[in-house]
Amino acid sequence: SLYDKRDEAADAGTLAHSLVMAHINGEPLPKVPENNTGKQAKQGLDNYLRWASDNRIVIVEQETELVSETYQFGGCLDALGVDSREAVGILDWKTSNAVYQDYLIQIAAYKILWEENHPEQPITGGYHLLRFSKDNADFAHHYWSELDEAWEQFKLFRKAFDIDKKLKKRVG
């Protein structure tokens, strides 16, 4: 049916993401179906591997949960990588059909989490967003050397969160 085709296609990006995570962790690759979804997921993995080889980025941390005492928030970095210049960068994986500004805000916050907990290892290699499209696991890389405005936006959202809690108490 039409819905089966849609659901099958939507799984290609998620499966590609799983393949990449298994590869990075040195784990056996998940079983891939012998259909178009599987073919697209394998292509997504191949595209990632080509990118990683071309950019010579070595993953040194993965799925790192951190808390900022200063700003009172937490998060889980997808990965931290070191490039050929020994610069430390944040890598974030997304499975989506577009790039959204929320992604920049999230990645900017990861920098603060990392540097507050690891001041001896500052982020000097920028921010990498590695995106697999949901529909067919196409791979895209986006890079930013700084995300200062995204961090300013995060701080405003964080302040709004605190104000919202206070207002809820007044009406609750």
Coordinates of C-alpha atoms in Angstrom, one line a residue:
S1 CA 0.0 0.0 0.0
L2 CA 0.9 3.6 -0.2
Y3 CA 1.5 3.8 3.6
D4 CA 3.8 0.7 3.5
K5 CA 6.0 2.4 0.9
R6 CA 6.0 5.6 3.0
D7 CA 7.0 3.7 6.2
E8 CA 9.6 1.7 4.4
A9 CA 11.2 4.8 2.9
A10 CA 11.1 6.6 6.3
D11 CA 13.2 3.9 7.8
A12 CA 16.2 4.2 5.4
G13 CA 17.7 7.2 7.2
T14 CA 17.2 5.7 10.6
L15 CA 18.8 2.5 9.5
A16 CA 21.7 4.3 7.9
H17 CA 22.2 6.2 11.2
S18 CA 22.3 2.8 13.0
L19 CA 24.8 1.4 10.6
V20 CA 27.1 4.4 11.2
M21 CA 26.8 4.1 15.0
A22 CA 27.6 0.4 14.8
H23 CA 30.6 1.1 12.6
I24 CA 32.0 3.8 14.9
N25 CA 31.5 1.5 17.9
G26 CA 33.3 -1.4 16.2
E27 CA 30.1 -3.5 16.6
P28 CA 28.6 -5.9 14.0
L29 CA 26.5 -4.0 11.5
P30 CA 22.7 -4.4 12.0
K31 CA 21.0 -6.7 9.6
V32 CA 19.8 -4.8 6.5
P33 CA 16.8 -5.8 4.6
E34 CA 17.2 -6.9 1.0
N35 CA 15.0 -4.2 -0.4
N36 CA 15.2 -0.6 -1.4
T37 CA 15.4 0.6 2.2
G38 CA 18.4 -1.6 2.8
K39 CA 20.1 -0.5 -0.4
Q40 CA 19.5 3.2 0.5
A41 CA 20.8 2.6 4.1
K42 CA 24.0 1.0 2.8
Q43 CA 24.5 3.9 0.5
G44 CA 24.1 6.3 3.4
L45 CA 26.7 4.4 5.3
D46 CA 29.1 4.4 2.3
N47 CA 28.6 8.1 1.9
Y48 CA 29.4 8.7 5.6
L49 CA 32.5 6.5 5.4
R50 CA 33.7 8.4 2.3
W51 CA 33.1 11.7 4.1
A52 CA 34.9 10.5 7.3
S53 CA 37.9 9.3 5.2
D54 CA 38.1 12.5 3.2
N55 CA 37.9 14.6 6.4
R56 CA 40.1 12.4 8.5
I57 CA 38.0 12.9 11.6
V58 CA 38.5 10.4 14.4
I59 CA 35.6 10.0 16.9
V60 CA 37.1 10.2 20.4
E61 CA 33.9 10.5 22.5
Q62 CA 30.3 9.3 21.8
E63 CA 26.9 9.6 23.5
T64 CA 28.4 11.7 26.2
E65 CA 25.9 12.9 28.8
L66 CA 26.8 16.2 30.5
V67 CA 25.3 18.7 32.8
S68 CA 25.9 22.4 33.1
E69 CA 25.8 23.6 36.7
T70 CA 26.2 27.2 35.5
Y71 CA 23.2 27.2 33.1
Q72 CA 21.2 24.4 34.7
F73 CA 20.7 22.1 31.7
G74 CA 21.9 18.8 30.4
G75 CA 22.4 17.1 27.1
C76 CA 23.9 14.2 25.4
L77 CA 26.6 14.9 22.7
D78 CA 26.4 12.5 19.8
A79 CA 30.1 12.6 19.2
L80 CA 33.3 14.5 19.6
G81 CA 35.9 14.3 16.9
V82 CA 39.5 15.3 16.3
D83 CA 40.5 16.3 12.8
S84 CA 43.8 16.0 11.1
R85 CA 44.9 19.4 12.6
E86 CA 44.2 18.0 16.1
A87 CA 41.2 20.4 16.4
V88 CA 38.3 19.1 18.6
G89 CA 34.9 19.5 17.0
I90 CA 31.3 18.5 17.9
L91 CA 29.5 16.1 15.6
D92 CA 25.8 15.7 15.7
W93 CA 23.7 13.2 13.7
K94 CA 20.2 13.9 12.5
T95 CA 17.7 11.9 10.5
S96 CA 15.5 14.4 8.9
N97 CA 14.6 15.8 5.5
A98 CA 15.9 19.3 6.3
V99 CA 18.2 21.3 8.6
Y100 CA 16.4 23.4 11.2
Q101 CA 17.7 26.3 13.3
D102 CA 16.9 24.3 16.4
Y103 CA 19.8 22.0 15.4
L104 CA 22.2 25.0 15.6
I105 CA 20.9 26.0 19.0
Q106 CA 21.3 22.4 20.3
I107 CA 24.8 22.0 19.0
A108 CA 25.9 25.4 20.4
A109 CA 24.6 24.3 23.8
Y110 CA 26.7 21.1 23.5
K111 CA 29.8 23.3 23.2
I112 CA 29.0 24.9 26.6
L113 CA 28.3 21.5 28.2
W114 CA 31.6 20.1 26.9
E115 CA 33.8 23.1 27.8
E116 CA 32.3 23.5 31.3
N117 CA 33.0 19.8 32.0
H118 CA 36.3 19.6 30.0
P119 CA 37.9 23.1 30.1
E120 CA 41.3 21.5 29.2
Q121 CA 39.9 20.4 25.8
P122 CA 38.1 23.4 24.2
I123 CA 36.1 23.1 21.0
T124 CA 38.4 24.5 18.3
G125 CA 37.3 22.4 15.3
G126 CA 33.8 23.8 14.9
Y127 CA 30.5 22.1 14.6
H128 CA 29.5 19.3 12.1
L129 CA 26.0 18.3 11.4
L130 CA 25.8 15.0 9.7
R131 CA 22.3 14.4 8.3
F132 CA 20.6 11.4 6.7
S133 CA 17.4 12.1 4.9
K134 CA 14.5 10.1 6.1
D135 CA 13.2 9.3 2.7
N136 CA 16.3 7.7 1.1
A137 CA 19.2 8.0 3.6
D138 CA 21.0 10.7 1.4
F139 CA 23.9 12.0 3.4
A140 CA 24.7 15.7 3.9
H141 CA 27.4 17.4 5.9
H142 CA 27.0 20.9 7.3
Y143 CA 29.8 22.8 9.0
W144 CA 30.0 25.9 11.1
S145 CA 33.1 27.4 12.6
E146 CA 31.1 29.3 15.3
L147 CA 27.6 29.4 16.5
D148 CA 27.6 32.4 18.8
E149 CA 24.1 33.6 17.8
A150 CA 22.7 30.2 18.4
W151 CA 24.2 30.2 21.9
E152 CA 22.6 33.6 22.6
Q153 CA 19.3 32.2 21.4
F154 CA 19.7 29.2 23.7
K155 CA 20.2 31.5 26.7
L156 CA 17.1 33.4 25.9
F157 CA 15.1 30.1 25.6
R158 CA 16.6 29.0 29.0
K159 CA 15.5 32.3 30.6
A160 CA 12.0 31.9 29.1
F161 CA 11.8 28.4 30.5
D162 CA 12.5 29.7 34.1
I163 CA 9.9 32.5 33.7
D164 CA 7.3 30.1 32.3
K165 CA 7.8 27.9 35.4
K166 CA 7.2 30.9 37.7
L167 CA 4.1 31.9 35.8
K168 CA 2.7 28.4 35.9
K169 CA 3.0 28.5 39.7
R170 CA 1.0 31.7 39.8
V171 CA -1.9 30.3 37.9
G172 CA -1.6 26.7 39.1

